[in-house]
Amino acid sequence: MRIILPILLLCSTLALAQDDEFRDFRNKKDNFSKMQQKDIRAELASFLMAGIDESITKLPLKSVPVKSYGSNYMTWANDQIQVTIKTGIFDPSKHKIMLEEKHVVKVDGKPYYGNYGEMPRVTIESITVMMGKDTVVIPPSAYFDLYEPSFFYQDKDGSSKTRNGVFISNDGRSYYIYLLNTAYKGNEYTWVIQDKKYLRRVVDFDVLK
């Protein structure tokens, strides 16, 4: 019995360790570290946690104020731009889920971001951008694989706060729509608009690892 018990404990420990080991298919091509455009990279570094090492000499960008919000949306607006992000509920029955060691690693054949390894719960349903009378189209391909967006967090006093924002470039040509979720090791989603057109996204994960 004295020999069997340690062996059983060892086997149990190994089984748990193996359960935590599953492949990470997430692509890093949209990471801040891959950004080649120097002007955009410098401005991203002023607010991205992924760019904190490059933020020392960067001044904060001006931001667009929050206009309204609810449990499933947030709107920022000023005289030049209005941005609304809406969220939805993930329905696993409408998607093809790939599992590995009981962990979710792909949705509809593609890696995803948010609560990687777990079943997604919250989706980004739409991102609507109006600049004057012009609509800036943010294609679904820019957010279809991004999950668990978070609009608020509770501070130590129980008050609702947000770390998200819409930031304005120094020359006024670009806007950065930014979402941060500090859960799941930290995820940052940023969409860049330049000259009234969607330019690209920047996606970083495990920024608090």
Phi, psi and omega in degrees: 000321181297329180277319184295319184299311177300324179295317178297319179296320179296316179298320179296318179296317179296322180296319179294320180296318180293328181295332180275353183261111176212154186291144178256108182269358185298134182272143180257010185296335180262008180294154175305321183297341180267356183294123182262335182285111190297320182293317179292319179300317181297320181286324176299322182297339182288342180226343181283136173293328178293341181252017186300328180293340181254008188265355188304317183262007184267132175277149179298144175279154172292153183231159177270131183289154174288130180264315180202164180198162176207190182293336183232019177200160172212138181234133173245145181200145167217198183288342184257332189210150171225129182235130176231128175247128178243144180246165179218183181255131179286130179248102183303331183293344181260008183225157174268117185255125176259124180251150173217119185053042179070007179255141176283124181241340177214147174238122183056039176080006182231148175294160182222172185231149182134259178255060186306133183099343179245165177290125177303150179237316184245133180252164167263113183279320182197153172231113183251126181233124176241129176237101188066235178265001183264138174261126176265116184280121172257107186293148177305332179297344180275351182212000186298334183255013181253120184238171178058044173296147181231126180270328186223162168219161180262128176279183185295340178268000180087007179277147179279130179231161175229143175256358183280168179184169170239114186255148184251131179295160182297328180268359177078001182278332188239151173232144180240113178268121193233130173235136177232131172239118183277354176281170177055041178072004174094120177232138177236127177240126179227135175243130185256127174247132179222131181052044177064026177225145175291127183260308184186175174242159175230122185234121177234146181223161183057037182284347178248013184296000000 
